[in-house]
Amino acid sequence: MIAVRCSDLTKDFGRTRALYDINLEVEEGSFLALLGPSGCGKTTLLRLIAGFEAPDQGAIEVAGRTVAGPGVFVPPEKRQTGIVFQDYALFPHLDVSRNIAFGLPKGANHQNRIAEMLSLVGLKGYERRMPHQLSGGEQQRVALARALAPHPTVLLLDEPFSNLDADLRSRIRAEVKGILACAGATVIFVTHDQEEALYMGDRVGVMNAGRMEQIDTPEAIFYRPASPFVAQFIGVADFIQGVVQNGDVVTEVGRAPLDRKLPPGEKVRVMLRPGAVDIVPAADGDGVITERIFQGSEYLYRVQLPSGASIRSLQQYSCCYPANTRVRVTARFDSGLVYFSSNGAGPKG
Amino acid sequence: MGRGGQSSRPPVVIWLPAAVVALAISLPIAYLALRASGAGGEVWDLFFRTRTLAILGRTVALVVAVTAVSAAISLPLAWLTTRTDLPWRKTWSVLTALPLVVPSYVLGFAVVAALGPRGVLQQALGSLFGLERLPEIYGFPGALLAITAVAYPYILLTVQASLRGLDPCVEEVSRSLGHGQWDTFRRVVLPQLRPALAAGSLLVALYALRDFGAVSLLRYETFTWAIYLQYQTSFDRMLAAALSLVLVAIAIVILIAEARTRGGGRYHRSAAGVSRTPAISCLGRWRWPALAFCSLVVLFALAMPVGVIGYWMVRGVAAGESLQAAWMPALNSAYVSALAAAATALAAVPVVFMDVRFPGLISRLLERATYIGFALPGIVIALALVFFGANYALFLYQTLGMLVFAYAVLFLPQAVGPMRASLLQVSPRLEEVARSLGRSPARVLAAVTLPLLRPGILAGAALVFLTTMKELPATLLLSPIGFKTLAVSIWSTTSEAFFARAAFPALLLILLSSVPMAFLVNRERKGRS
């Protein structure tokens, strides 16, 4: 079943357009990560789904019911969407158990549900604590418990880990993923951290300047990016020119078969990941190492090609070459050839 | 991006009351301007009469002198109490700030009763040396002494705060570059204190300009007293209105200057978050003159009024003066102050909501309108309401309602301040979370926003209560017949030189004001920890 569906969503703030024709579907029980640089519109999209903003065009469905669209606007309190903000937004005047009970129907006995939520997030015995007595990680788990307690159709997380220190973040991330999986929750979360998106998301939506560039599995996003922006935003990518010849694309670092027919002589931009570029020192090599960056277990080399293009290559720490070494450069296309049209518009491949 | 939250259109339950409040508080000044403009060319003649110019000269002289003396006292005091090893530094810091709660007419009373013709000093000297006359205390010297003693803490507190906020690294860099302690203070510290000094000075200037109690008791004719005399003696309303407008114009000039210094001259510490305690200067032998200086200030601004009140109380009781007479005014003061606090806090709520949650041009205008109370001296508001009531709303004239309304116009900014700070701390995210958890906007207001706003509402109300207790000119002009407050009792008995009768009301006033004061100080301390 589809928990959330957005169709052709558009949102303007004054004269600036924050979102252009956003389409997405989230399966019940799955995680969607919305990834993009700050100002790309991902938080706005989240706020539209929650009902804190109204779209200018398009429609939003939650659990099959239209909650926003032409002539329809369901206020946030009637949408059954839980939300966890970056700063957690715990009610400072209420203790942990009252925070968790806040969204539960009035009058009923909530002790069981509160106990259930507290054991889910591992905070048994914290019922009477006030928010200011909790650490950042504990506050976050209370915020999660509060959002999950009323059984929301979808849980929305806005940059949930950006307030935590780096070493705490990876631990909390794993914990939260476990808690949410255990609760069987449907989750949409917003982040600007690609590592976080790839780790948490069953699917990742990459956004840029108000547009959804691609929604796909983390693997597909990495290996088959739909646009140069996605290629460069997820991992490291360089682009060099290739020319179509006899059904292949020929570049100065190797050739690879095309998966579709293109007119011979057409120029394309070919994506190269540093991990798929090999260099071997050779006196007659075409490339010259211009920079060596030590990264612990690996070296990242910057290599200048005869055409003037600069690409990067990742080598094991045992392959240590000084700058200005001449090298033979070869690219491997075994995980698929990714290329875009030369003018940068419209992805191919 | 629209991350401010919520739709930008405010609901009618918020904007309508806010608009009503803004309209109501603009009423007095609008009416006054109308009155004066209706008079036509005559008003210009009034402005340029020699008498008007003399009043202007006296007012400016007082304002400048009070501000200069206050700055001269406050700068060394601030440094001594924050950056030196002055003995009992914390105690001095509290004692030197305390005169802020003493109303100017209580200090005026103390000055007259201590240094005046039949005062304590003259009596003592008279019995010892047969001295008949002391140098004249009425007029400029008395007014300068009395107002400076109660107003200088405005500069002291702002400069102290600024000194505490300075980045000590900057001073250390200066020392490492070969500048001595004094050179560093002059070339590095002092320039950084300039914004605070300017802001505090302008507050003091405004205080001196608006003061009515001290200048009237010490018979120094500045605008406020001249307006009152005009109103009392000749009922020449046009002249009173014209003088009021000049006074308002000067007040607005000072306010604009104050806003400028606050906006422009802010200095930031160079490293964010890193805060170290600055080096403490050793006073060495200099601590004796420093102690003498602190003692002198506290002696005059605090010990003298308290001592004079005590002395005249003992004398009054010994002479069979009844204390009973003060209870009714005390009750009246507390009653009308509580009414004013409640009404003003209530009026502030919609204004604050508009300003914080629905920012925009209209909200800004509404918020600015509430500052009318800062610009208008109490005597002006009172006069405008007297005219208005006598001409158009006789049923309101000299009622408690009119008096409370005047207080609300005067003190709305004081209620808005803490409430605004409180609401700014309530993140809109809290309200959004509550909405997403199934609560309607009205229930979010009741369950989340108002409980979190309560400290701000209470602080605003306490502040209004405190200032209403001390308010004199509006109370004097607008009180219903027979309704006497502590402020009015102190003022009227002092001006008739019944010092013994003024002492007990003054004591009660200080005691009653210290209740909300203690609440506010306690809150401040809790907020810091």
JSON list of C-alpha atoms in Angstrom, two decimals, chain A residues 7-161:
[
{"chain": "A", "resi": 7, "resn": "SER", "atom": "CA", "xyz": [1.68, 14.48, -7.43]},
{"chain": "A", "resi": 8, "resn": "ASP", "atom": "CA", "xyz": [2.93, 17.52, -9.33]},
{"chain": "A", "resi": 9, "resn": "LEU", "atom": "CA", "xyz": [3.52, 19.53, -6.15]},
{"chain": "A", "resi": 10, "resn": "THR", "atom": "CA", "xyz": [4.49, 23.15, -6.63]},
{"chain": "A", "resi": 11, "resn": "LYS", "atom": "CA", "xyz": [5.15, 25.69, -3.91]},
{"chain": "A", "resi": 12, "resn": "ASP", "atom": "CA", "xyz": [6.00, 29.38, -4.18]},
{"chain": "A", "resi": 13, "resn": "PHE", "atom": "CA", "xyz": [7.22, 31.73, -1.49]},
{"chain": "A", "resi": 14, "resn": "GLY", "atom": "CA", "xyz": [6.40, 35.18, -2.81]},
{"chain": "A", "resi": 15, "resn": "ARG", "atom": "CA", "xyz": [8.09, 35.38, -6.17]},
{"chain": "A", "resi": 16, "resn": "THR", "atom": "CA", "xyz": [10.55, 32.53, -5.64]},
{"chain": "A", "resi": 17, "resn": "ARG", "atom": "CA", "xyz": [9.50, 29.00, -6.51]},
{"chain": "A", "resi": 18, "resn": "ALA", "atom": "CA", "xyz": [10.60, 26.59, -3.80]},
{"chain": "A", "resi": 19, "resn": "LEU", "atom": "CA", "xyz": [9.31, 23.37, -5.40]},
{"chain": "A", "resi": 20, "resn": "TYR", "atom": "CA", "xyz": [8.73, 22.40, -9.03]},
{"chain": "A", "resi": 21, "resn": "ASP", "atom": "CA", "xyz": [6.37, 19.54, -9.92]},
{"chain": "A", "resi": 22, "resn": "ILE", "atom": "CA", "xyz": [7.42, 17.09, -7.24]},
{"chain": "A", "resi": 23, "resn": "ASN", "atom": "CA", "xyz": [6.19, 13.50, -7.66]},
{"chain": "A", "resi": 24, "resn": "LEU", "atom": "CA", "xyz": [6.88, 10.74, -5.18]},
{"chain": "A", "resi": 25, "resn": "GLU", "atom": "CA", "xyz": [5.39, 7.63, -3.62]},
{"chain": "A", "resi": 26, "resn": "VAL", "atom": "CA", "xyz": [6.33, 6.02, -0.34]},
{"chain": "A", "resi": 27, "resn": "GLU", "atom": "CA", "xyz": [5.41, 2.38, 0.30]},
{"chain": "A", "resi": 28, "resn": "GLU", "atom": "CA", "xyz": [4.04, 1.52, 3.70]},
{"chain": "A", "resi": 29, "resn": "GLY", "atom": "CA", "xyz": [6.83, 0.42, 6.02]},
{"chain": "A", "resi": 30, "resn": "SER", "atom": "CA", "xyz": [9.62, 1.85, 3.86]},
{"chain": "A", "resi": 31, "resn": "PHE", "atom": "CA", "xyz": [12.19, 4.61, 4.42]},
{"chain": "A", "resi": 32, "resn": "LEU", "atom": "CA", "xyz": [12.56, 7.47, 1.99]},
{"chain": "A", "resi": 33, "resn": "ALA", "atom": "CA", "xyz": [15.54, 9.79, 2.44]},
{"chain": "A", "resi": 34, "resn": "LEU", "atom": "CA", "xyz": [15.25, 13.27, 0.92]},
{"chain": "A", "resi": 35, "resn": "LEU", "atom": "CA", "xyz": [18.77, 14.44, 0.20]},
{"chain": "A", "resi": 36, "resn": "GLY", "atom": "CA", "xyz": [20.05, 17.72, -1.14]},
{"chain": "A", "resi": 37, "resn": "PRO", "atom": "CA", "xyz": [22.07, 20.82, -0.40]},
{"chain": "A", "resi": 38, "resn": "SER", "atom": "CA", "xyz": [20.58, 23.41, 1.94]},
{"chain": "A", "resi": 39, "resn": "GLY", "atom": "CA", "xyz": [17.91, 25.51, 0.29]},
{"chain": "A", "resi": 40, "resn": "CYS", "atom": "CA", "xyz": [16.99, 22.78, -2.20]},
{"chain": "A", "resi": 41, "resn": "GLY", "atom": "CA", "xyz": [13.41, 22.58, -0.93]},
{"chain": "A", "resi": 42, "resn": "LYS", "atom": "CA", "xyz": [13.55, 19.28, 0.96]},
{"chain": "A", "resi": 43, "resn": "THR", "atom": "CA", "xyz": [12.35, 20.76, 4.24]},
{"chain": "A", "resi": 44, "resn": "THR", "atom": "CA", "xyz": [9.58, 22.62, 2.42]},
{"chain": "A", "resi": 45, "resn": "LEU", "atom": "CA", "xyz": [8.42, 19.32, 0.92]},
{"chain": "A", "resi": 46, "resn": "LEU", "atom": "CA", "xyz": [8.36, 17.77, 4.40]},
{"chain": "A", "resi": 47, "resn": "ARG", "atom": "CA", "xyz": [6.34, 20.72, 5.76]},
{"chain": "A", "resi": 48, "resn": "LEU", "atom": "CA", "xyz": [3.86, 20.41, 2.90]},
{"chain": "A", "resi": 49, "resn": "ILE", "atom": "CA", "xyz": [3.29, 16.75, 3.73]},
{"chain": "A", "resi": 50, "resn": "ALA", "atom": "CA", "xyz": [2.90, 17.59, 7.44]},
{"chain": "A", "resi": 51, "resn": "GLY", "atom": "CA", "xyz": [0.40, 20.33, 6.62]},
{"chain": "A", "resi": 52, "resn": "PHE", "atom": "CA", "xyz": [2.38, 23.31, 7.94]},
{"chain": "A", "resi": 53, "resn": "GLU", "atom": "CA", "xyz": [2.34, 24.82, 4.46]},
{"chain": "A", "resi": 54, "resn": "ALA", "atom": "CA", "xyz": [-0.20, 24.54, 1.66]},
{"chain": "A", "resi": 55, "resn": "PRO", "atom": "CA", "xyz": [0.92, 23.66, -1.90]},
{"chain": "A", "resi": 56, "resn": "ASP", "atom": "CA", "xyz": [0.20, 26.08, -4.74]},
{"chain": "A", "resi": 57, "resn": "GLN", "atom": "CA", "xyz": [-0.43, 23.27, -7.20]},
{"chain": "A", "resi": 58, "resn": "GLY", "atom": "CA", "xyz": [-0.62, 19.49, -7.08]},
{"chain": "A", "resi": 59, "resn": "ALA", "atom": "CA", "xyz": [-1.96, 17.10, -4.51]},
{"chain": "A", "resi": 60, "resn": "ILE", "atom": "CA", "xyz": [-0.84, 15.10, -1.49]},
{"chain": "A", "resi": 61, "resn": "GLU", "atom": "CA", "xyz": [-2.40, 11.82, -0.39]},
{"chain": "A", "resi": 62, "resn": "VAL", "atom": "CA", "xyz": [-1.79, 10.20, 2.98]},
{"chain": "A", "resi": 63, "resn": "ALA", "atom": "CA", "xyz": [-3.00, 6.59, 3.27]},
{"chain": "A", "resi": 64, "resn": "GLY", "atom": "CA", "xyz": [-5.14, 7.00, 0.14]},
{"chain": "A", "resi": 65, "resn": "ARG", "atom": "CA", "xyz": [-6.91, 10.14, 1.42]},
{"chain": "A", "resi": 66, "resn": "THR", "atom": "CA", "xyz": [-6.28, 13.47, -0.29]},
{"chain": "A", "resi": 67, "resn": "VAL", "atom": "CA", "xyz": [-5.04, 15.85, 2.40]},
{"chain": "A", "resi": 68, "resn": "ALA", "atom": "CA", "xyz": [-4.02, 18.72, 0.13]},
{"chain": "A", "resi": 69, "resn": "GLY", "atom": "CA", "xyz": [-5.06, 19.56, -3.39]},
{"chain": "A", "resi": 70, "resn": "PRO", "atom": "CA", "xyz": [-7.41, 21.78, -5.34]},
{"chain": "A", "resi": 71, "resn": "GLY", "atom": "CA", "xyz": [-10.01, 22.91, -2.81]},
{"chain": "A", "resi": 72, "resn": "VAL", "atom": "CA", "xyz": [-8.82, 20.50, -0.14]},
{"chain": "A", "resi": 73, "resn": "PHE", "atom": "CA", "xyz": [-6.67, 21.28, 2.87]},
{"chain": "A", "resi": 74, "resn": "VAL", "atom": "CA", "xyz": [-6.65, 19.01, 5.89]},
{"chain": "A", "resi": 75, "resn": "PRO", "atom": "CA", "xyz": [-5.03, 20.77, 8.88]},
{"chain": "A", "resi": 76, "resn": "PRO", "atom": "CA", "xyz": [-1.94, 19.13, 10.40]},
{"chain": "A", "resi": 77, "resn": "GLU", "atom": "CA", "xyz": [-3.83, 17.82, 13.43]},
{"chain": "A", "resi": 78, "resn": "LYS", "atom": "CA", "xyz": [-6.08, 15.69, 11.20]},
{"chain": "A", "resi": 79, "resn": "ARG", "atom": "CA", "xyz": [-3.36, 14.13, 9.02]},
{"chain": "A", "resi": 80, "resn": "GLN", "atom": "CA", "xyz": [-1.86, 11.49, 11.30]},
{"chain": "A", "resi": 81, "resn": "THR", "atom": "CA", "xyz": [1.66, 12.45, 10.38]},
{"chain": "A", "resi": 82, "resn": "GLY", "atom": "CA", "xyz": [4.19, 12.34, 13.18]},
{"chain": "A", "resi": 83, "resn": "ILE", "atom": "CA", "xyz": [7.09, 14.76, 13.03]},
{"chain": "A", "resi": 84, "resn": "VAL", "atom": "CA", "xyz": [10.49, 14.97, 14.70]},
{"chain": "A", "resi": 85, "resn": "PHE", "atom": "CA", "xyz": [12.35, 18.24, 14.30]},
{"chain": "A", "resi": 86, "resn": "GLN", "atom": "CA", "xyz": [16.07, 18.91, 14.24]},
{"chain": "A", "resi": 87, "resn": "ASP", "atom": "CA", "xyz": [15.91, 20.50, 17.70]},
{"chain": "A", "resi": 88, "resn": "TYR", "atom": "CA", "xyz": [13.45, 17.79, 18.88]},
{"chain": "A", "resi": 89, "resn": "ALA", "atom": "CA", "xyz": [11.00, 20.46, 20.15]},
{"chain": "A", "resi": 90, "resn": "LEU", "atom": "CA", "xyz": [10.12, 18.63, 23.37]},
{"chain": "A", "resi": 91, "resn": "PHE", "atom": "CA", "xyz": [7.56, 20.55, 25.41]},
{"chain": "A", "resi": 92, "resn": "PRO", "atom": "CA", "xyz": [9.80, 22.05, 28.08]},
{"chain": "A", "resi": 93, "resn": "HIS", "atom": "CA", "xyz": [6.98, 22.33, 30.63]},
{"chain": "A", "resi": 94, "resn": "LEU", "atom": "CA", "xyz": [5.98, 18.65, 30.44]},
{"chain": "A", "resi": 95, "resn": "ASP", "atom": "CA", "xyz": [7.86, 15.59, 31.71]},
{"chain": "A", "resi": 96, "resn": "VAL", "atom": "CA", "xyz": [8.80, 12.65, 29.48]},
{"chain": "A", "resi": 97, "resn": "SER", "atom": "CA", "xyz": [5.60, 10.66, 29.98]},
{"chain": "A", "resi": 98, "resn": "ARG", "atom": "CA", "xyz": [3.38, 13.71, 29.42]},
{"chain": "A", "resi": 99, "resn": "ASN", "atom": "CA", "xyz": [5.34, 14.56, 26.29]},
{"chain": "A", "resi": 100, "resn": "ILE", "atom": "CA", "xyz": [4.72, 11.05, 24.98]},
{"chain": "A", "resi": 101, "resn": "ALA", "atom": "CA", "xyz": [1.05, 11.13, 25.97]},
{"chain": "A", "resi": 102, "resn": "PHE", "atom": "CA", "xyz": [0.47, 14.51, 24.30]},
{"chain": "A", "resi": 103, "resn": "GLY", "atom": "CA", "xyz": [-0.82, 13.03, 21.04]},
{"chain": "A", "resi": 104, "resn": "LEU", "atom": "CA", "xyz": [-2.88, 10.23, 22.59]},
{"chain": "A", "resi": 105, "resn": "PRO", "atom": "CA", "xyz": [-6.66, 10.60, 22.78]},
{"chain": "A", "resi": 106, "resn": "LYS", "atom": "CA", "xyz": [-7.91, 12.43, 25.85]},
{"chain": "A", "resi": 107, "resn": "GLY", "atom": "CA", "xyz": [-9.31, 10.57, 28.81]},
{"chain": "A", "resi": 108, "resn": "ALA", "atom": "CA", "xyz": [-8.06, 7.09, 27.96]},
{"chain": "A", "resi": 109, "resn": "ASN", "atom": "CA", "xyz": [-5.49, 5.35, 30.13]},
{"chain": "A", "resi": 110, "resn": "HIS", "atom": "CA", "xyz": [-2.16, 5.79, 28.43]},
{"chain": "A", "resi": 111, "resn": "GLN", "atom": "CA", "xyz": [0.13, 4.06, 30.92]},
{"chain": "A", "resi": 112, "resn": "ASN", "atom": "CA", "xyz": [0.50, 0.96, 28.75]},
{"chain": "A", "resi": 113, "resn": "ARG", "atom": "CA", "xyz": [1.24, 2.86, 25.58]},
{"chain": "A", "resi": 114, "resn": "ILE", "atom": "CA", "xyz": [3.74, 5.13, 27.36]},
{"chain": "A", "resi": 115, "resn": "ALA", "atom": "CA", "xyz": [5.50, 2.13, 28.90]},
{"chain": "A", "resi": 116, "resn": "GLU", "atom": "CA", "xyz": [5.53, 0.41, 25.52]},
{"chain": "A", "resi": 117, "resn": "MET", "atom": "CA", "xyz": [7.06, 3.46, 23.81]},
{"chain": "A", "resi": 118, "resn": "LEU", "atom": "CA", "xyz": [9.64, 3.96, 26.55]},
{"chain": "A", "resi": 119, "resn": "SER", "atom": "CA", "xyz": [10.79, 0.38, 26.31]},
{"chain": "A", "resi": 120, "resn": "LEU", "atom": "CA", "xyz": [10.88, 0.68, 22.51]},
{"chain": "A", "resi": 121, "resn": "VAL", "atom": "CA", "xyz": [13.28, 3.63, 22.74]},
{"chain": "A", "resi": 122, "resn": "GLY", "atom": "CA", "xyz": [15.15, 2.19, 25.73]},
{"chain": "A", "resi": 123, "resn": "LEU", "atom": "CA", "xyz": [14.24, 4.86, 28.27]},
{"chain": "A", "resi": 124, "resn": "LYS", "atom": "CA", "xyz": [12.40, 2.87, 30.94]},
{"chain": "A", "resi": 125, "resn": "GLY", "atom": "CA", "xyz": [12.41, 4.71, 34.25]},
{"chain": "A", "resi": 126, "resn": "TYR", "atom": "CA", "xyz": [12.62, 8.16, 32.59]},
{"chain": "A", "resi": 127, "resn": "GLU", "atom": "CA", "xyz": [8.88, 8.91, 32.96]},
{"chain": "A", "resi": 128, "resn": "ARG", "atom": "CA", "xyz": [9.28, 11.78, 35.42]},
{"chain": "A", "resi": 129, "resn": "ARG", "atom": "CA", "xyz": [12.36, 13.40, 33.90]},
{"chain": "A", "resi": 130, "resn": "MET", "atom": "CA", "xyz": [11.99, 16.89, 32.47]},
{"chain": "A", "resi": 131, "resn": "PRO", "atom": "CA", "xyz": [13.38, 17.60, 28.98]},
{"chain": "A", "resi": 132, "resn": "HIS", "atom": "CA", "xyz": [16.25, 19.75, 30.29]},
{"chain": "A", "resi": 133, "resn": "GLN", "atom": "CA", "xyz": [17.47, 16.77, 32.35]},
{"chain": "A", "resi": 134, "resn": "LEU", "atom": "CA", "xyz": [18.02, 14.66, 29.23]},
{"chain": "A", "resi": 135, "resn": "SER", "atom": "CA", "xyz": [21.05, 14.38, 26.97]},
{"chain": "A", "resi": 136, "resn": "GLY", "atom": "CA", "xyz": [20.74, 15.19, 23.27]},
{"chain": "A", "resi": 137, "resn": "GLY", "atom": "CA", "xyz": [20.41, 11.53, 22.32]},
{"chain": "A", "resi": 138, "resn": "GLU", "atom": "CA", "xyz": [17.79, 10.90, 25.01]},
{"chain": "A", "resi": 139, "resn": "GLN", "atom": "CA", "xyz": [15.78, 13.95, 23.92]},
{"chain": "A", "resi": 140, "resn": "GLN", "atom": "CA", "xyz": [15.78, 12.61, 20.40]},
{"chain": "A", "resi": 141, "resn": "ARG", "atom": "CA", "xyz": [14.47, 9.23, 21.51]},
{"chain": "A", "resi": 142, "resn": "VAL", "atom": "CA", "xyz": [11.69, 10.90, 23.52]},
{"chain": "A", "resi": 143, "resn": "ALA", "atom": "CA", "xyz": [10.77, 12.94, 20.45]},
{"chain": "A", "resi": 144, "resn": "LEU", "atom": "CA", "xyz": [10.63, 9.70, 18.43]},
{"chain": "A", "resi": 145, "resn": "ALA", "atom": "CA", "xyz": [8.50, 7.98, 21.06]},
{"chain": "A", "resi": 146, "resn": "ARG", "atom": "CA", "xyz": [6.14, 10.98, 21.19]},
{"chain": "A", "resi": 147, "resn": "ALA", "atom": "CA", "xyz": [5.74, 11.00, 17.42]},
{"chain": "A", "resi": 148, "resn": "LEU", "atom": "CA", "xyz": [5.24, 7.21, 17.21]},
{"chain": "A", "resi": 149, "resn": "ALA", "atom": "CA", "xyz": [2.83, 6.90, 20.14]},
{"chain": "A", "resi": 150, "resn": "PRO", "atom": "CA", "xyz": [-0.39, 7.83, 18.26]},
{"chain": "A", "resi": 151, "resn": "HIS", "atom": "CA", "xyz": [0.41, 5.31, 15.45]},
{"chain": "A", "resi": 152, "resn": "PRO", "atom": "CA", "xyz": [1.02, 7.85, 12.67]},
{"chain": "A", "resi": 153, "resn": "THR", "atom": "CA", "xyz": [0.60, 6.77, 9.05]},
{"chain": "A", "resi": 154, "resn": "VAL", "atom": "CA", "xyz": [3.94, 8.29, 8.26]},
{"chain": "A", "resi": 155, "resn": "LEU", "atom": "CA", "xyz": [6.77, 9.65, 10.39]},
{"chain": "A", "resi": 156, "resn": "LEU", "atom": "CA", "xyz": [8.56, 12.76, 9.14]},
{"chain": "A", "resi": 157, "resn": "LEU", "atom": "CA", "xyz": [12.10, 13.46, 10.37]},
{"chain": "A", "resi": 158, "resn": "ASP", "atom": "CA", "xyz": [13.71, 16.84, 9.67]},
{"chain": "A", "resi": 159, "resn": "GLU", "atom": "CA", "xyz": [17.53, 16.62, 9.80]},
{"chain": "A", "resi": 160, "resn": "PRO", "atom": "CA", "xyz": [17.21, 14.40, 12.86]},
{"chain": "A", "resi": 161, "resn": "PHE", "atom": "CA", "xyz": [20.91, 13.82, 13.46]}
]
